[in-house]
PDB file of C-alpha atoms in Angstrom:
ATOM      1  CA  MET A   1       0.003   0.011  -0.008  1.00  0.00           C
ATOM      2  CA  ARG A   2       2.842   2.444   0.939  1.00  0.00           C
ATOM      3  CA  ARG A   3       4.365   2.381  -2.568  1.00  0.00           C
ATOM      4  CA  SER A   4       1.142   2.269  -4.490  1.00  0.00           C
ATOM      5  CA  VAL A   5      -0.365   5.346  -6.195  1.00  0.00           C
ATOM      6  CA  LEU A   6      -3.996   5.684  -5.098  1.00  0.00           C
ATOM      7  CA  LEU A   7      -6.641   7.856  -6.781  1.00  0.00           C
ATOM      8  CA  VAL A   8      -8.368   9.802  -3.954  1.00  0.00           C
ATOM      9  CA  PRO A   9     -11.529  11.768  -4.912  1.00  0.00           C
ATOM     10  CA  VAL A  10     -11.483  15.443  -4.225  1.00  0.00           C
ATOM     11  CA  ALA A  11     -14.565  17.298  -2.933  1.00  0.00           C
ATOM     12  CA  ASP A  12     -15.007  20.884  -1.617  1.00  0.00           C
ATOM     13  CA  GLY A  13     -11.277  21.537  -1.743  1.00  0.00           C
ATOM     14  CA  GLY A  14     -10.314  18.545   0.304  1.00  0.00           C
ATOM     15  CA  LEU A  15      -9.949  14.770   0.012  1.00  0.00           C
ATOM     16  CA  TRP A  16     -13.126  12.676   0.037  1.00  0.00           C
ATOM     17  CA  SER A  17     -13.618  10.881   3.363  1.00  0.00           C
ATOM     18  CA  VAL A  18     -16.246   9.207   5.414  1.00  0.00           C
ATOM     19  CA  ARG A  19     -16.646   8.805   9.297  1.00  0.00           C
ATOM     20  CA  ALA A  20     -17.500   5.370  10.518  1.00  0.00           C
ATOM     21  CA  GLY A  21     -16.807   3.721  13.927  1.00  0.00           C
ATOM     22  CA  GLY A  22     -15.201   6.772  15.364  1.00  0.00           C
ATOM     23  CA  VAL A  23     -12.583   6.824  12.551  1.00  0.00           C
ATOM     24  CA  ARG A  24     -12.328   9.261   9.535  1.00  0.00           C
ATOM     25  CA  TRP A  25     -11.565   7.042   6.464  1.00  0.00           C
ATOM     26  CA  ILE A  26      -9.854   8.686   3.579  1.00  0.00           C
ATOM     27  CA  CYS A  27     -11.027   6.727   0.504  1.00  0.00           C
ATOM     28  CA  GLY A  28      -8.552   5.740  -2.196  1.00  0.00           C
ATOM     29  CA  PHE A  29      -8.776   3.670  -5.272  1.00  0.00           C
ATOM     30  CA  THR A  30      -6.177   1.454  -6.963  1.00  0.00           C
ATOM     31  CA  ASP A  31      -7.333   2.313 -10.603  1.00  0.00           C
ATOM     32  CA  GLU A  32      -9.716   4.309 -12.563  1.00  0.00           C
ATOM     33  CA  ALA A  33     -12.235   1.427 -12.891  1.00  0.00           C
ATOM     34  CA  ALA A  34     -12.454   1.161  -9.083  1.00  0.00           C
ATOM     35  CA  LEU A  35     -12.847   4.949  -8.851  1.00  0.00           C
ATOM     36  CA  ALA A  36     -15.564   4.803 -11.566  1.00  0.00           C
ATOM     37  CA  ARG A  37     -17.555   2.270  -9.506  1.00  0.00           C
ATOM     38  CA  PHE A  38     -17.400   4.581  -6.551  1.00  0.00           C
ATOM     39  CA  ALA A  39     -18.392   7.632  -8.693  1.00  0.00           C
ATOM     40  CA  LEU A  40     -21.443   5.960  -9.993  1.00  0.00           C
ATOM     41  CA  ARG A  41     -22.810   5.825  -6.389  1.00  0.00           C
ATOM     42  CA  HIS A  42     -21.489   9.145  -5.016  1.00  0.00           C
ATOM     43  CA  GLN A  43     -21.212  11.681  -8.062  1.00  0.00           C
ATOM     44  CA  PRO A  44     -24.429  13.344  -9.263  1.00  0.00           C
ATOM     45  CA  GLY A  45     -25.374  12.804 -12.880  1.00  0.00           C
ATOM     46  CA  ASP A  46     -22.563  12.226 -15.384  1.00  0.00           C
ATOM     47  CA  GLU A  47     -20.265  14.740 -13.779  1.00  0.00           C
ATOM     48  CA  PRO A  48     -16.560  13.627 -13.870  1.00  0.00           C
ATOM     49  CA  MET A  49     -15.032  12.953 -10.487  1.00  0.00           C
ATOM     50  CA  ASP A  50     -11.912  15.028  -9.653  1.00  0.00           C
ATOM     51  CA  TYR A  51      -9.276  13.115  -7.951  1.00  0.00           C
ATOM     52  CA  ALA A  52      -5.605  13.392  -6.718  1.00  0.00           C
ATOM     53  CA  ALA A  53      -3.056  10.734  -7.332  1.00  0.00           C
ATOM     54  CA  LEU A  54      -1.139  10.141  -4.095  1.00  0.00           C
ATOM     55  CA  LEU A  55       1.317   7.535  -2.786  1.00  0.00           C
ATOM     56  CA  GLY A  56      -0.175   5.449   0.037  1.00  0.00           C
ATOM     57  CA  ALA A  57       2.706   6.463   2.210  1.00  0.00           C
ATOM     58  CA  ARG A  58       1.949  10.117   1.764  1.00  0.00           C
ATOM     59  CA  ILE A  59      -1.623   9.561   2.897  1.00  0.00           C
ATOM     60  CA  VAL A  60      -0.857   7.642   6.057  1.00  0.00           C
ATOM     61  CA  ASP A  61       2.332   9.440   6.927  1.00  0.00           C
ATOM     62  CA  GLU A  62       1.424  13.108   6.076  1.00  0.00           C
ATOM     63  CA  ILE A  63      -2.306  13.537   5.431  1.00  0.00           C
ATOM     64  CA  VAL A  64      -3.714  11.342   8.261  1.00  0.00           C
ATOM     65  CA  PRO A  65      -1.652  13.063  10.941  1.00  0.00           C
ATOM     66  CA  SER A  66      -2.749  16.499   9.823  1.00  0.00           C
ATOM     67  CA  LEU A  67      -6.453  15.758  10.282  1.00  0.00           C
ATOM     68  CA  GLY A  68      -6.396  15.990  13.994  1.00  0.00           C
ATOM     69  CA  GLU A  69      -8.626  13.082  14.573  1.00  0.00           C
ATOM     70  CA  PRO A  70      -8.477   9.179  14.343  1.00  0.00           C
ATOM     71  CA  ALA A  71      -8.038   8.579  10.649  1.00  0.00           C
ATOM     72  CA  GLY A  72      -7.275   5.712   8.441  1.00  0.00           C
ATOM     73  CA  LEU A  73      -7.190   4.659   4.753  1.00  0.00           C
ATOM     74  CA  ALA A  74      -9.994   2.760   3.016  1.00  0.00           C
ATOM     75  CA  VAL A  75      -9.076   1.309  -0.486  1.00  0.00           C
ATOM     76  CA  ASP A  76     -11.489   0.299  -3.136  1.00  0.00           C
ATOM     77  CA  ILE A  77     -14.622   0.464  -1.040  1.00  0.00           C
ATOM     78  CA  ALA A  78     -16.829   0.225  -4.089  1.00  0.00           C
ATOM     79  CA  THR A  79     -15.278  -3.076  -5.086  1.00  0.00           C
ATOM     80  CA  GLU A  80     -17.142  -6.076  -3.939  1.00  0.00           C
ATOM     81  CA  ASP A  81     -14.883  -8.454  -2.044  1.00  0.00           C
ATOM     82  CA  GLY A  82     -11.878  -6.248  -2.793  1.00  0.00           C
ATOM     83  CA  SER A  83     -11.938  -3.499  -0.108  1.00  0.00           C
ATOM     84  CA  MET A  84      -8.954  -3.078   2.153  1.00  0.00           C
ATOM     85  CA  PHE A  85      -8.910  -1.055   5.337  1.00  0.00           C
ATOM     86  CA  PHE A  86      -5.766   0.347   7.039  1.00  0.00           C
ATOM     87  CA  PRO A  87      -6.860   1.587  10.421  1.00  0.00           C
ATOM     88  CA  PRO A  88      -5.102   4.262  12.543  1.00  0.00           C
ATOM     89  CA  VAL A  89      -2.926   1.845  14.553  1.00  0.00           C
ATOM     90  CA  THR A  90       0.729   1.480  15.231  1.00  0.00           C
ATOM     91  CA  GLY A  91       2.470   0.084  12.242  1.00  0.00           C
ATOM     92  CA  ILE A  92       0.204   1.759   9.674  1.00  0.00           C
ATOM     93  CA  VAL A  93       0.083   5.411  10.806  1.00  0.00           C
ATOM     94  CA  PRO A  94       2.726   7.312  12.744  1.00  0.00           C
ATOM     95  CA  ASP A  95       2.818   6.325  16.352  1.00  0.00           C
ATOM     96  CA  GLU A  96       1.884   9.904  17.618  1.00  0.00           C
ATOM     97  CA  VAL A  97      -1.552   9.592  15.835  1.00  0.00           C
ATOM     98  CA  ALA A  98      -2.238   5.822  16.364  1.00  0.00           C
ATOM     99  CA  VAL A  99      -5.167   4.896  18.548  1.00  0.00           C
ATOM    100  CA  ALA A 100      -4.880   2.465  21.301  1.00  0.00           C
ATOM    101  CA  THR A 101      -5.645  -1.195  20.658  1.00  0.00           C
ATOM    102  CA  THR A 102      -6.091  -4.109  22.898  1.00  0.00           C
ATOM    103  CA  ASP A 103      -4.454  -7.379  21.652  1.00  0.00           C
ATOM    104  CA  THR A 104      -5.779 -10.957  22.528  1.00  0.00           C
ATOM    105  CA  THR A 105      -3.672 -10.955  25.755  1.00  0.00           C
ATOM    106  CA  GLY A 106      -5.429  -7.768  27.020  1.00  0.00           C
ATOM    107  CA  VAL A 107      -2.298  -5.620  26.551  1.00  0.00           C
ATOM    108  CA  THR A 108      -3.131  -2.060  25.352  1.00  0.00           C
ATOM    109  CA  THR A 109      -0.695  -0.548  22.918  1.00  0.00           C
ATOM    110  CA  GLY A 110      -0.691   2.468  20.580  1.00  0.00           C
ATOM    111  CA  GLU A 111      -1.234   5.649  22.441  1.00  0.00           C
ATOM    112  CA  GLU A 112       2.255   5.793  23.991  1.00  0.00           C
ATOM    113  CA  HIS A 113       4.293   5.315  20.760  1.00  0.00           C
ATOM    114  CA  GLY A 114       3.745   1.604  20.820  1.00  0.00           C
ATOM    115  CA  HIS A 115       4.882   0.965  24.435  1.00  0.00           C
ATOM    116  CA  GLU A 116       2.792  -1.490  26.287  1.00  0.00           C
ATOM    117  CA  ARG A 117       0.580  -0.450  29.097  1.00  0.00           C
ATOM    118  CA  ARG A 118      -1.198  -2.704  31.659  1.00  0.00           C
TER     119      ARG A 118
END
């Protein structure tokens, strides 16, 4: 994902995103066909959808931290059985903006730059 160029719809001067589950998801698409499937559902009429071509790394390393809220990357959300989600957790987004998670052992990580807390 980090080295892939993603097509991100642009709306109202910003990148198109949706909020779900307490997370703001920036929506990116792997190709124009995937973007077109999304545009059919979200763009009025036959209007072309403006988009920016961005590296996945730029989205998660620069754009997500600038939003000031928990945010992640959703890829190909209009593709049946092909969607991928990159949540705001350590290892995907910079540690300083990662949200805390609890693993299967009950250890909470994420808010303190990946250090474990009990």
